[in-house]
Coordinates of C-alpha atoms in Angstrom, one line a residue:
X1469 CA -46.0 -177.0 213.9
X1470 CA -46.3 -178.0 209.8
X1471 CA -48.5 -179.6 207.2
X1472 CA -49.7 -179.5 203.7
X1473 CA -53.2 -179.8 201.9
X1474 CA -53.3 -180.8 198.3
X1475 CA -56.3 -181.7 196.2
X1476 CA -57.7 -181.1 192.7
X1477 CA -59.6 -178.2 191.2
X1478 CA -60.3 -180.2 187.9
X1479 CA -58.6 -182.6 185.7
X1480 CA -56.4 -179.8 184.5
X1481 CA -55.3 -178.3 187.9
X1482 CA -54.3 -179.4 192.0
X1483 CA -53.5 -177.4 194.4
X1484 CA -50.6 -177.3 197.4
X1485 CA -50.6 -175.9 200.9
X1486 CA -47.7 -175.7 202.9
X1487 CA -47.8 -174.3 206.2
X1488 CA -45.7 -174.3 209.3
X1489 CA -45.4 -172.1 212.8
X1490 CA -42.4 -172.3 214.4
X1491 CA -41.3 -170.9 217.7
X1492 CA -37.6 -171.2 219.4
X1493 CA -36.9 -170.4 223.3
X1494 CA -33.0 -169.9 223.5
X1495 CA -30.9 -168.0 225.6
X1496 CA -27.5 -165.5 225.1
X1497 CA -24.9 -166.0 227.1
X1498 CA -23.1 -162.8 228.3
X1499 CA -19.6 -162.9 229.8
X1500 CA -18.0 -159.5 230.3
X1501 CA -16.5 -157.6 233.0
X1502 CA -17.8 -154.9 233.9
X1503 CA -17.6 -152.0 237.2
X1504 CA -19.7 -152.7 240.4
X1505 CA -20.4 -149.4 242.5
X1506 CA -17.5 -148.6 244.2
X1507 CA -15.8 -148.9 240.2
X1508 CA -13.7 -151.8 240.4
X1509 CA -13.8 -154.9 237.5
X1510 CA -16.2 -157.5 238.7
X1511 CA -17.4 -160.6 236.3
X1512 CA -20.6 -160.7 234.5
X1513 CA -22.6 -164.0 234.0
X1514 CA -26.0 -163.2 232.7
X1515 CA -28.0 -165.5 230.2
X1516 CA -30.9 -163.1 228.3
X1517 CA -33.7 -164.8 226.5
X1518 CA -33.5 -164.4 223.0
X1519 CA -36.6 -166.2 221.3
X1520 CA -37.2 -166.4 217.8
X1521 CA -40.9 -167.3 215.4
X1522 CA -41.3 -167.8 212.3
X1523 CA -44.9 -168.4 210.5
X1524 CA -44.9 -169.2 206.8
X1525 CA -47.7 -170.1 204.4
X1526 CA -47.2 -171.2 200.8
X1527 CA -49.7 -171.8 198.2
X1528 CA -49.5 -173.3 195.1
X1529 CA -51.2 -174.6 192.1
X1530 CA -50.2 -176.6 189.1
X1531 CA -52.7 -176.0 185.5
X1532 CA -52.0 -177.9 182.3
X1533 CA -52.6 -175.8 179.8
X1534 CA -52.1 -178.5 177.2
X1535 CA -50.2 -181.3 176.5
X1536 CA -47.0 -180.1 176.1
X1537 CA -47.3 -177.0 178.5
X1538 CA -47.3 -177.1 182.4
X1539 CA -47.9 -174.0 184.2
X1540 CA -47.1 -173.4 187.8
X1541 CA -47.6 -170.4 190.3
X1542 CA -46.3 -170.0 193.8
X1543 CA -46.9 -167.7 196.5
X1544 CA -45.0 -167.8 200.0
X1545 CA -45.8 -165.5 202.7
X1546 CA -43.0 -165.7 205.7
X1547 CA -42.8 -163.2 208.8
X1548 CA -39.6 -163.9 211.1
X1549 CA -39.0 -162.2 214.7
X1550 CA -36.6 -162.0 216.9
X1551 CA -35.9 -160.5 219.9
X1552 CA -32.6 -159.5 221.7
X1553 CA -30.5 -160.0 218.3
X1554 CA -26.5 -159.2 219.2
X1555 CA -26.7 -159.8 222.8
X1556 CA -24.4 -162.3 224.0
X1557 CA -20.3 -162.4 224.8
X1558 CA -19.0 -158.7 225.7
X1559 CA -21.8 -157.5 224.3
X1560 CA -24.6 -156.8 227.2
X1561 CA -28.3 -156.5 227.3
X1562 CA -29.0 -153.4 226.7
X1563 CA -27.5 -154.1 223.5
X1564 CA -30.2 -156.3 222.5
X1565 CA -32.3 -155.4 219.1
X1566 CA -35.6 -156.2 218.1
X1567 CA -36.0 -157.6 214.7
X1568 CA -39.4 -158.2 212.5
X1569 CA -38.9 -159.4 209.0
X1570 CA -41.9 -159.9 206.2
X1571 CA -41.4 -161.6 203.0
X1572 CA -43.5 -162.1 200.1
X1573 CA -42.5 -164.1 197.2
X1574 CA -44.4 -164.9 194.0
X1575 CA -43.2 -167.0 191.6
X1576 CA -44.6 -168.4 187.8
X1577 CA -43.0 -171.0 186.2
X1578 CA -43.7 -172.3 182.7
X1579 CA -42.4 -175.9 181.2
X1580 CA -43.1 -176.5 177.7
X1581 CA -42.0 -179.5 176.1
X1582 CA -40.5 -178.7 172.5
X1583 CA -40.4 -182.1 171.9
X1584 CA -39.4 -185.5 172.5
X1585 CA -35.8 -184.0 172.6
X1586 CA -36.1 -180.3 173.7
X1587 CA -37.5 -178.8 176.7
X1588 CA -38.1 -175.2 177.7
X1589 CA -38.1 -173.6 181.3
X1590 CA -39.2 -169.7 181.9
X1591 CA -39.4 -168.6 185.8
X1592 CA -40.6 -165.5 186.7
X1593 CA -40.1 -164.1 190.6
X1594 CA -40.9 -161.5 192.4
X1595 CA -39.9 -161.1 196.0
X1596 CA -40.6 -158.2 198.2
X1597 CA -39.1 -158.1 202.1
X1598 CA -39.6 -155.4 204.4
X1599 CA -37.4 -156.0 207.8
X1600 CA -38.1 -153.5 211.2
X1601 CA -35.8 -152.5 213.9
X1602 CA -36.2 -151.5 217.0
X1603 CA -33.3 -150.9 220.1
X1604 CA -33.8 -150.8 223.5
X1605 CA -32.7 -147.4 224.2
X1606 CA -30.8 -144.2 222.7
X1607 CA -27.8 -143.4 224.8
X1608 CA -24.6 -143.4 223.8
X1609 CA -23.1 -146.8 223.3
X1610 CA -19.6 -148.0 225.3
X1611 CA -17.2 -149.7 224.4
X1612 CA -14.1 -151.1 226.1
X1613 CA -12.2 -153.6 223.7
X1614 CA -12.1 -157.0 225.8
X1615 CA -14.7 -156.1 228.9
X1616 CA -18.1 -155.3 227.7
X1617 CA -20.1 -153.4 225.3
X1618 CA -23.1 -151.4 227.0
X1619 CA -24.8 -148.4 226.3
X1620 CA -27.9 -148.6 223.7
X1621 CA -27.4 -150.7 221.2
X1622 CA -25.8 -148.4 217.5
X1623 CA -29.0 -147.9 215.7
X1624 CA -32.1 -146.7 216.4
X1625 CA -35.5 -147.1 215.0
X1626 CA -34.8 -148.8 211.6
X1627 CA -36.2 -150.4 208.4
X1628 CA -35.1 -151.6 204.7
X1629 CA -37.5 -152.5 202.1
X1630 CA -36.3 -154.3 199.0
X1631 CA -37.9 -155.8 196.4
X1632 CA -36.4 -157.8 193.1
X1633 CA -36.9 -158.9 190.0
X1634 CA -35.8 -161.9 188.4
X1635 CA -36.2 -163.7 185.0
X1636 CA -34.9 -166.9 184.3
X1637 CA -35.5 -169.0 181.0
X1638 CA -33.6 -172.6 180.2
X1639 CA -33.5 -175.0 177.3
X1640 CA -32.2 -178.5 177.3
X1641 CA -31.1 -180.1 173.8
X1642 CA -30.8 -183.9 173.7
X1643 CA -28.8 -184.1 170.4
X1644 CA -27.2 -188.6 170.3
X1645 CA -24.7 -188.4 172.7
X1646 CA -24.9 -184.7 173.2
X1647 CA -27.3 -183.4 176.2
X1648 CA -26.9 -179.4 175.6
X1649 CA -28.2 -176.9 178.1
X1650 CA -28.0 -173.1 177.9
X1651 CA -30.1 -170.1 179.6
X1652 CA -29.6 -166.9 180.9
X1653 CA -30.8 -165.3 184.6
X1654 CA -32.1 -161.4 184.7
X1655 CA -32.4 -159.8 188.6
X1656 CA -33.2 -156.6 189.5
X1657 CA -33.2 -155.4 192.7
X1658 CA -34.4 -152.2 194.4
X1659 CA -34.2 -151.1 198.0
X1660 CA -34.9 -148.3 200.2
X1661 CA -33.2 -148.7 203.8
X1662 CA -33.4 -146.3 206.5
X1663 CA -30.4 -146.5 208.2
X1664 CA -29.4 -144.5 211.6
X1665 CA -26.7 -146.5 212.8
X1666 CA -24.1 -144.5 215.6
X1667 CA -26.5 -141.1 215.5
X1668 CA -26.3 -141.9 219.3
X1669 CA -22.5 -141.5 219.5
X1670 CA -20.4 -144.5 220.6
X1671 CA -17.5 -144.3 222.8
X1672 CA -14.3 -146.6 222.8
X1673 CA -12.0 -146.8 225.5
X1674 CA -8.5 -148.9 225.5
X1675 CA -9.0 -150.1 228.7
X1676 CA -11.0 -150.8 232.3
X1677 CA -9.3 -148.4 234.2
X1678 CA -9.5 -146.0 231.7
X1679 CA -13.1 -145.8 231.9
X1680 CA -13.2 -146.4 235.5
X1681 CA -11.3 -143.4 235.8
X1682 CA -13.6 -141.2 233.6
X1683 CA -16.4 -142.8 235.5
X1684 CA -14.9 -141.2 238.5
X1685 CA -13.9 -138.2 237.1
X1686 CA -17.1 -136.9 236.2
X1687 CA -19.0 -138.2 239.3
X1688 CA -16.3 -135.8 241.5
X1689 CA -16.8 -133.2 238.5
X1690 CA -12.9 -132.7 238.1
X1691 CA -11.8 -130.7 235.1
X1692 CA -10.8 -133.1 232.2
X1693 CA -7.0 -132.3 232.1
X1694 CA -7.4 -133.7 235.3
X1695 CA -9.5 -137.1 234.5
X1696 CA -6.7 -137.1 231.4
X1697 CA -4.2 -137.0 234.1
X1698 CA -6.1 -139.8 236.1
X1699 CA -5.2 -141.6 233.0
X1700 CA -9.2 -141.6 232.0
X1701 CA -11.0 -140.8 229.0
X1702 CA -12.2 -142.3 225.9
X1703 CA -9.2 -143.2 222.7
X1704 CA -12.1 -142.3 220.5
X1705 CA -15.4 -141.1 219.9
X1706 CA -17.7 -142.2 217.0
X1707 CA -20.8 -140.0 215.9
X1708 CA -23.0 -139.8 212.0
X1709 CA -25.0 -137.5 211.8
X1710 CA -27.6 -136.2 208.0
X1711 CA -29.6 -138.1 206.1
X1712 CA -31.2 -141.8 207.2
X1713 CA -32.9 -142.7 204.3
X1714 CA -31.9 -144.0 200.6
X1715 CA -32.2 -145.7 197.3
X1716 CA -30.3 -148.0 195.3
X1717 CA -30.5 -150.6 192.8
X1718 CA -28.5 -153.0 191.0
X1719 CA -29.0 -155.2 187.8
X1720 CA -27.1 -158.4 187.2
X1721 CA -27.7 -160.8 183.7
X1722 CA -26.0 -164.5 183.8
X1723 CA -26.0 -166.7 180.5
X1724 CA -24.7 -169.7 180.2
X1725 CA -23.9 -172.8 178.5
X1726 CA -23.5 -176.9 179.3
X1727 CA -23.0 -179.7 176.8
X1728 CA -22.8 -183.0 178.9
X1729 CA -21.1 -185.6 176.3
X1730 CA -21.2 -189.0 177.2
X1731 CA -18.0 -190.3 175.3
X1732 CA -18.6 -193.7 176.0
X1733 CA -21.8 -195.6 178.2
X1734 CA -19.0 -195.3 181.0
X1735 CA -17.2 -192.0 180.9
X1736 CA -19.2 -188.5 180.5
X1737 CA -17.3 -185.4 180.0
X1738 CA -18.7 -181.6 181.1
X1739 CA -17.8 -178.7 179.4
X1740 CA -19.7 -175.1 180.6
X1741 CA -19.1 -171.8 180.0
X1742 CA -21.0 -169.0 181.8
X1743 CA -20.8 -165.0 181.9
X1744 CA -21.7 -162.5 184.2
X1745 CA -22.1 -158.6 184.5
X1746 CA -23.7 -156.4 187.3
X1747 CA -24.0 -153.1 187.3
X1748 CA -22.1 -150.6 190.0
X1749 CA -18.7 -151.8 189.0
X1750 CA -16.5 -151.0 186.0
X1751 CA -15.5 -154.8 185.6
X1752 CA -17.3 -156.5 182.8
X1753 CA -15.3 -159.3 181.5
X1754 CA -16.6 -161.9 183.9
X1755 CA -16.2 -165.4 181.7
X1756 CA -16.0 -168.9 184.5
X1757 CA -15.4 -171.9 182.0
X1758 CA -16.2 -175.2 183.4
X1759 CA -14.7 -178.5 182.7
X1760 CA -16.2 -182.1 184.8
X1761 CA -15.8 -185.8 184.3
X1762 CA -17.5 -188.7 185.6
X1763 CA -15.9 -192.1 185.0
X1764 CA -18.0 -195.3 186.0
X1765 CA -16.3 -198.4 187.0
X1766 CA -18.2 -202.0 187.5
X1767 CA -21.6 -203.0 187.6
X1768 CA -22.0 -203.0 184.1
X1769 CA -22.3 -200.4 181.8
X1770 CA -26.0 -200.9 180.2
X1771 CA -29.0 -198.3 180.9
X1772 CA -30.1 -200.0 183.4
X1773 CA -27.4 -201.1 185.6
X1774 CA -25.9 -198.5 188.1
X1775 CA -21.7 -198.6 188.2
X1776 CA -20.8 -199.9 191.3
X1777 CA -18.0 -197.1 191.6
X1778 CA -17.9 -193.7 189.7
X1779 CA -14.9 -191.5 189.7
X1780 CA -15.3 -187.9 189.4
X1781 CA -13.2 -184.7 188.5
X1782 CA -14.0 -181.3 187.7
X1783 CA -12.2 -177.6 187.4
X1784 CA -14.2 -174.6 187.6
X1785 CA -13.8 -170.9 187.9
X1786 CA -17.2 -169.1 190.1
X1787 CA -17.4 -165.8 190.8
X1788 CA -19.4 -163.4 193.8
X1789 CA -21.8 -160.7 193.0
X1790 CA -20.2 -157.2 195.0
X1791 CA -23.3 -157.2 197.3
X1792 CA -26.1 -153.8 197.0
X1793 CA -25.1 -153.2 200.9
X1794 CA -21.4 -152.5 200.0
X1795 CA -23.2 -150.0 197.5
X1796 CA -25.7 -148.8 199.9
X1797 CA -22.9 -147.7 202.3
X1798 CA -20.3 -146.1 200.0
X1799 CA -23.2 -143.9 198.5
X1800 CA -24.3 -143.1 201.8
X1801 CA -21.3 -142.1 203.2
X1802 CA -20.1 -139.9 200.3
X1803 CA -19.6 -137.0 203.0
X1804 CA -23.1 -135.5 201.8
X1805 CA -25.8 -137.7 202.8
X1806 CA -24.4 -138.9 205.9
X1807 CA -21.2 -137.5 208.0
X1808 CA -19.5 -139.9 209.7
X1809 CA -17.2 -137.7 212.7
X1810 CA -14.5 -139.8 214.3
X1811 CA -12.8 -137.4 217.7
X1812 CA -9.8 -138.9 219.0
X1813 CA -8.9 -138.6 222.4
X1814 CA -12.1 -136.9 223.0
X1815 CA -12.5 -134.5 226.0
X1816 CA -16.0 -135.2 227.1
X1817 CA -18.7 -137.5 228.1
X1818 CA -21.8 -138.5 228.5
X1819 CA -24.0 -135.8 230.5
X1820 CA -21.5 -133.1 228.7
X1821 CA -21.7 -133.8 224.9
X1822 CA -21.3 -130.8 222.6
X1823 CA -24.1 -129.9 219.9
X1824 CA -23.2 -131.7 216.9
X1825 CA -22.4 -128.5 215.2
X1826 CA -19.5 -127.7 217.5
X1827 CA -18.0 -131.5 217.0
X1828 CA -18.2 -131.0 213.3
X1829 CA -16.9 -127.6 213.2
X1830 CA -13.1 -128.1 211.9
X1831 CA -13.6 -132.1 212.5
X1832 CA -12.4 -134.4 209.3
X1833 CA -15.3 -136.1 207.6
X1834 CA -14.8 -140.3 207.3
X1835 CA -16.3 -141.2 203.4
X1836 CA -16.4 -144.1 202.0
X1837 CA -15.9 -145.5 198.4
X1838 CA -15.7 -148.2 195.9
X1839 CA -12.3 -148.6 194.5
X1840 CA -12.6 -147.7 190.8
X1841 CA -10.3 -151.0 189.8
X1842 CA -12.6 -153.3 191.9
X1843 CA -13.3 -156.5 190.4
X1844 CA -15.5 -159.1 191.6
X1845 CA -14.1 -162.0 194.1
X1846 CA -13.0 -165.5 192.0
X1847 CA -12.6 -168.2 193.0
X1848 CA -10.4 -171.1 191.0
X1849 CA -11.8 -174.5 192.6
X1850 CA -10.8 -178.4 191.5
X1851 CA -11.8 -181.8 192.5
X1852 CA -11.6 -185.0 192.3
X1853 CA -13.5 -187.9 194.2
X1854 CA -15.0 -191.3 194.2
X1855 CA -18.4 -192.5 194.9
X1856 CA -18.5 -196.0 195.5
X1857 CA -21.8 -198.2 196.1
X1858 CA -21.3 -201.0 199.3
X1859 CA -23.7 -203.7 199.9
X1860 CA -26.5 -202.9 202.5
X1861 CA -27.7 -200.2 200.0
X1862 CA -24.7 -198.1 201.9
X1863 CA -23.3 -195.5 199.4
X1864 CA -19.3 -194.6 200.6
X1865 CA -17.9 -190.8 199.0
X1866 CA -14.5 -189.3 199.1
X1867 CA -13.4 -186.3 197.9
X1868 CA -10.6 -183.7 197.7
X1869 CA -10.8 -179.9 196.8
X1870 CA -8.7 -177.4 196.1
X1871 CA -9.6 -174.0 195.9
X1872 CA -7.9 -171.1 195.4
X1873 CA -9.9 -166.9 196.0
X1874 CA -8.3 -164.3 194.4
X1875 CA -9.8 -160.7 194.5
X1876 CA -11.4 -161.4 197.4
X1877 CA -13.0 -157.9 199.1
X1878 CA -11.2 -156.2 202.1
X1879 CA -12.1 -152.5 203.4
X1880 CA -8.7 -150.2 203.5
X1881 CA -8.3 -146.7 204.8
X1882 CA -6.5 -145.4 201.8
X1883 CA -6.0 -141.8 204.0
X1884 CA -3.7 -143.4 206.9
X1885 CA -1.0 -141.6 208.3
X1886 CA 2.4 -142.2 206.5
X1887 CA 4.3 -144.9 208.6
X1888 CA 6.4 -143.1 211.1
X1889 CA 4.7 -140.3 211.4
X1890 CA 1.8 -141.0 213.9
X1891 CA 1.0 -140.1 216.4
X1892 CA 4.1 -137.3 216.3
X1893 CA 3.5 -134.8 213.1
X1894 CA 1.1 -137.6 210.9
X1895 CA 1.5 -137.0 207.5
X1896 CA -1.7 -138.2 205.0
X1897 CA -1.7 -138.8 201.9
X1898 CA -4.5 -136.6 200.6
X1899 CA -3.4 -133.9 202.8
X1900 CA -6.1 -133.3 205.6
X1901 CA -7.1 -135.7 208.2
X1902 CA -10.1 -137.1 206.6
X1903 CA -10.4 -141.0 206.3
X1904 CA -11.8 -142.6 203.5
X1905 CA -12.0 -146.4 203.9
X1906 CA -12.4 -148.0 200.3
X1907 CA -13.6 -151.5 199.1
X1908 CA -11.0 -153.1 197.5
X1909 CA -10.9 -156.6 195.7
X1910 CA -6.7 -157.1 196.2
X1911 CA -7.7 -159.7 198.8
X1912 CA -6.1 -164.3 198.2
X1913 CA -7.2 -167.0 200.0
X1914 CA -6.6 -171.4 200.0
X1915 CA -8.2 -173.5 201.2
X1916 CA -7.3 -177.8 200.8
X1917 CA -10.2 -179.5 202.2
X1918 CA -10.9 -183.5 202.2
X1919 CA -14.1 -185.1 202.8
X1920 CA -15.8 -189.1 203.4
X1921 CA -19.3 -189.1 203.2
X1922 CA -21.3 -192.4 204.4
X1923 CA -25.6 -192.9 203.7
X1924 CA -27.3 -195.8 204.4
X1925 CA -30.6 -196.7 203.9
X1926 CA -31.0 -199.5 206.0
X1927 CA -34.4 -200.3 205.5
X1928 CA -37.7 -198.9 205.0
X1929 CA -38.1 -197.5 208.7
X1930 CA -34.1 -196.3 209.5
X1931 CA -31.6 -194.9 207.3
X1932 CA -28.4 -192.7 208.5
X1933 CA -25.7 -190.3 207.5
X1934 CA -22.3 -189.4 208.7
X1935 CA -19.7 -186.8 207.2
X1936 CA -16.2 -185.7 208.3
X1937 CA -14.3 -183.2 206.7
X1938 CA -10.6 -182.3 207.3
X1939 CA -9.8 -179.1 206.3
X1940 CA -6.8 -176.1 205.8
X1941 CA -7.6 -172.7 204.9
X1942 CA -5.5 -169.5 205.2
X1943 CA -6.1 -166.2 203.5
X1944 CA -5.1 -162.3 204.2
X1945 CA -9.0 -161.2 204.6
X1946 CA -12.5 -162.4 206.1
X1947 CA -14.5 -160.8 204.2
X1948 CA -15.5 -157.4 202.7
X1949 CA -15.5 -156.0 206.6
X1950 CA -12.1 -156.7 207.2
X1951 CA -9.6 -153.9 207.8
X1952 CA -5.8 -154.7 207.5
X1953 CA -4.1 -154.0 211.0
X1954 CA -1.5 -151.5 208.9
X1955 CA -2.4 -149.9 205.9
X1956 CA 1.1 -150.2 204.1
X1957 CA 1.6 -154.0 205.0
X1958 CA -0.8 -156.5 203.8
X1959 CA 1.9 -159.4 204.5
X1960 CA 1.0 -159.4 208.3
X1961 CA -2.6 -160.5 207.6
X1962 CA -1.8 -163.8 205.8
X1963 CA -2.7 -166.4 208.1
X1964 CA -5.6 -169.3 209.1
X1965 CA -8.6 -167.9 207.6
X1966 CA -12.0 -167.5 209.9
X1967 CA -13.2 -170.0 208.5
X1968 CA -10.6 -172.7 208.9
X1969 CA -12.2 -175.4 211.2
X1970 CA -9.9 -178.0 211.2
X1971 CA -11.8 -181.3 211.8
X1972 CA -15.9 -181.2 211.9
X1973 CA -17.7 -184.2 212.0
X1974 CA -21.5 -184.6 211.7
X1975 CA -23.5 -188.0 212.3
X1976 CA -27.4 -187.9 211.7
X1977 CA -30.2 -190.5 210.9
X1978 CA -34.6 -191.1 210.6
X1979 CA -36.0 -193.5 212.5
X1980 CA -40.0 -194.3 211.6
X1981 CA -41.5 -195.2 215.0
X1982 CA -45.1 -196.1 215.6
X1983 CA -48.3 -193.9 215.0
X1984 CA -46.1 -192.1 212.1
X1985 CA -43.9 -190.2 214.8
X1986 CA -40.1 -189.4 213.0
X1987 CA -36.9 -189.1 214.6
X1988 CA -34.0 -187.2 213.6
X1989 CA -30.8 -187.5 216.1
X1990 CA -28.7 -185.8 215.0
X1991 CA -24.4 -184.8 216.4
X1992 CA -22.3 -182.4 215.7
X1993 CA -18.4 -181.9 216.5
X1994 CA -16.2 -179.7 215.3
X1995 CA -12.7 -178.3 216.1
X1996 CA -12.5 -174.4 217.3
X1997 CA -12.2 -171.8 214.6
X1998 CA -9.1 -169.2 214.9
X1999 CA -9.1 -166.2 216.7
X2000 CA -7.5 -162.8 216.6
X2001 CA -5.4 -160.9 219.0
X2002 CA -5.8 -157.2 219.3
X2003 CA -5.1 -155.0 221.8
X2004 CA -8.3 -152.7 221.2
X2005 CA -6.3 -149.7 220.3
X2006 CA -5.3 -147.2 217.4
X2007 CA -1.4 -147.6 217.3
X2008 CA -1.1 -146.1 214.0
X2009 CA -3.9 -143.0 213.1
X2010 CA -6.0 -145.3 210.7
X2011 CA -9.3 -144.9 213.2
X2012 CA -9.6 -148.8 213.1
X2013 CA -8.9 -150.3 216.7
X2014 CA -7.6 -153.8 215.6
X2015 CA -4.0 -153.2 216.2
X2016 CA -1.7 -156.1 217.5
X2017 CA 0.2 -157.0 220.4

């Protein structure tokens, strides 16, 4: 359910309210294998009802405060839930989480025209989010790579709380055939997240009949050399343990510059330059220079006739912010505010676990950091395409980009054993067994991607839209969660990125019908993404399960 009100306070002011409740019945789909009674693998087909609502309301009122200055202030006020979150696949329902998001934005915005060639924008926001929550249960979670993931979900009781800060201000120039724009973006943004993700302990077993064999073992209480023997127990076993709660912040600043030249009524020619810095990296330098150009063909070239075709091309450089969560985690896994124990080839189980004191006595701590040469990800795009106006007002886009990432973020434990050594005498490189995985910006990826876009407007009552895109993207990372299979040989990650969808094709339209009813169909195909191959176990003493056949 949505609508608006609007009206007018005086002749100076009017108001806007949007308002909408939405609700959303779905369902997970769950298919695992699990152990009936008597312990053997049986299928699991179980759909779990994951519904989602969101309720937001957004006032807003617009005051001239004289006739060259418009003021306008915003507030929104959204609440999201969701229930279930993460259940579906291996993972089963007792994973499911309860989620309960609030956000509150307000937002000023001034426009004051200069004059009759210079306008000013200043935007002011402030946004404030406070997110809840809540498993199921507390007991140990299970894994077993490829079957299921049960147990209580790896968190408990949780929250984050973040609020930011952000100034913008922009001036555009008209100066003959010069339209000049430059500005600069402020954010600040604070946030305090209690975090108690894995202080239930998780276990990971290689296989079924490994854990059918523990299963068994303890029900007929037989000494663990024995369930070891059996060829039960679990590869690994995952516990953190200190301090749930911190606070960080991060400042980033953005200025810019655009002059849009129009060489000639027909051809107009793009050149941009814009900066940015954040703090909680060393890297500064962050300059992207832009370069576009848009060349119109046909349908004559006066002010008020429209090119029938226009050919466009543009180069750009566009850099990511290193995100506040990557920040969050390496300060609170710094070995003092959080202790992150990894056993391997633990002797115990649930119903038997030993004080937490006895599992970190002698056990190596895993830390986390921020590599100090960390830069932030790039990426080098170009473009070409042509926009070309059919009869029928039907409006007919193609276009070809090429984009190339470099520093894109991966996560490497930089304390591996040395190859060869594992699992015989392993050898590390800082000399104790304590893993360190650190966030590391040595990441490529390319991506070649072609695209036709159709829209026509057929007449008042229906209009449609269709896109296909053909695309080819590999890289050696997915992300800044993605551990390398081995340590010392990034060349065996270079493959179809996870996002490489070859084909997708989406066809939509709006059709008015009687008594003001609107109806959107809209289709959706698209080939299957890539997939990796692991065989769910630690083959080399890195603590990361995501070795390969």
């Amino acid at each position: 359910f949505q609508g608006n009100l609007s009206g007018s306070i005086n002749k100076k002011a009017s108001f806007f309210v949007d308002f909408s409740d939405r609700h959303q019945d779905e369902q997970a789909l769950i298919r695992a294998t699990v152990l009936d009674s008597n312990f053997l693998p049986t299928p699991l087909t179980q759909n779990v009802p994951t519904p989602t609502s969101r309720l937001s309301i957004s006032p807003r009122i617009d005051y001239q405060l004289g006739s060259n200055v418009t003021l306008q202030a915003r507030y929104t006020w959204t609440r999201v839930t969701s229930d279930n979150s993460g259940v579906g696949g291996f993972n089963l329902a007792t994973q499911g989480i309860n989620n309960a998001t609030t956000t509150q934005s307000a937002q000023l915005t001034e426009t004051w025209m200069v004059n009759a060639r210079a306008v000013n924008e200043s935007r002011f926001q402030y946004t404030r989010s406070a997110n809840s929550q809540n498993s199921i249960d507390n007991v140990p979670t299970i894994s077993v790579s490829g079957y299921f993931t049960g147990g209580a979900a790896t968190q408990g009781p949780q929250y984050t709380n973040q609020g930011s800060h952000e100034l913008q201000n922009f001036t555009s120039l008209t100066r003959g055939i010069h339209l000049v724009k430059f500005g600069a973006r402020l954010r600040a943004t604070r946030e305090a997240d209690y975090n108690n993700s894995n202080f239930n302990g998780m276990f990971f077993f290689q296989s079924l009949s490994a854990y059918s064999a523990t299963l068994q073992g303890v029900q007929q209480n037989l000494p663990w050399p024995q369930i070891l023997a059996n060829g039960g127990g679990a590869f690994q076993y995952l516990v953190v343990a200190g301090n749930p709660l911190l606070h960080v912040n991060q400042v980033d600043v953005a200025p810019f510059v655009q002059d849009d030249w129009r060489i000639i009524p027909s051809v107009t020619l793009s050149l941009g330059l814009r900066y940015e810095a954040q703090t909680n990296i060393h890297d500064k330098g962050n300059f992207a220079p832009r370069v576009g150009l848009a060349w119109g063909l046909g349908g004559g070239q006066g002010r008020l006739r429209q090119p029938k075709t226009v050919i466009r091309a543009g180069f750009g450089l566009f850099y990511d912010r290193f995100a506040l969560a990557q920040v969050l985690n390496a300060e609170r896994f710094d070995g003092l505010v959080q202790q992150r124990y990894v056993v391997q080839n633990p002797q115990f189980f649930i119903g038997n676990i030993p004080a937490l004191s006895q599992i970190a006595l002698g056990q190596p701590v895993t830390t986390w950091g921020i590599d100090p040469g960390l830069v932030p990800p790039r990426i080098i795009q170009s473009a070409i395409g042509v926009d070309h106006q059919l009869p029928k007002n039907i409006t007919l886009s193609f276009n070809y980009t090429d984009s190339r990432g470099v520093h894109e973020l991966r996560t490497v434990n930089i304390n591996a054993p040395l190859p060869g050594t594992y699992p015989g005498n392993p050898v590390y490189p800082m000399g104790k067994a304590s893993p360190l995985y650190q966030y590391e910006s040595s990441g490529l990826f390319k991506q070649n991607q072609f695209t036709v876009n159709i829209n026509a407007r057929l007449n008042a009552r229906y209009s449609m839209f269709g896109f296909y895109s053909l695309g080819h993207a590999h890289s050696n990372t997915d992300g800044v969660n993605t551990f390398p299979a081995n340590t010392y040989d990034l060349s065996t990650e270079w493959s179809r990125a996870q996002f490489d969808v070859r084909h997708r094709v989406l066809m939509g339209g709006s059709l008015t019908a009687p008594f003001g009813i609107r109806l959107n169909p809209m289709v959706l195909f698209a080939s299957a993404a890539p997939f990796n191959i692991v065989v769910g176990q630690d083959l080399n003493g890195d603590t990361i399960a995501n070795d390969r056949p």
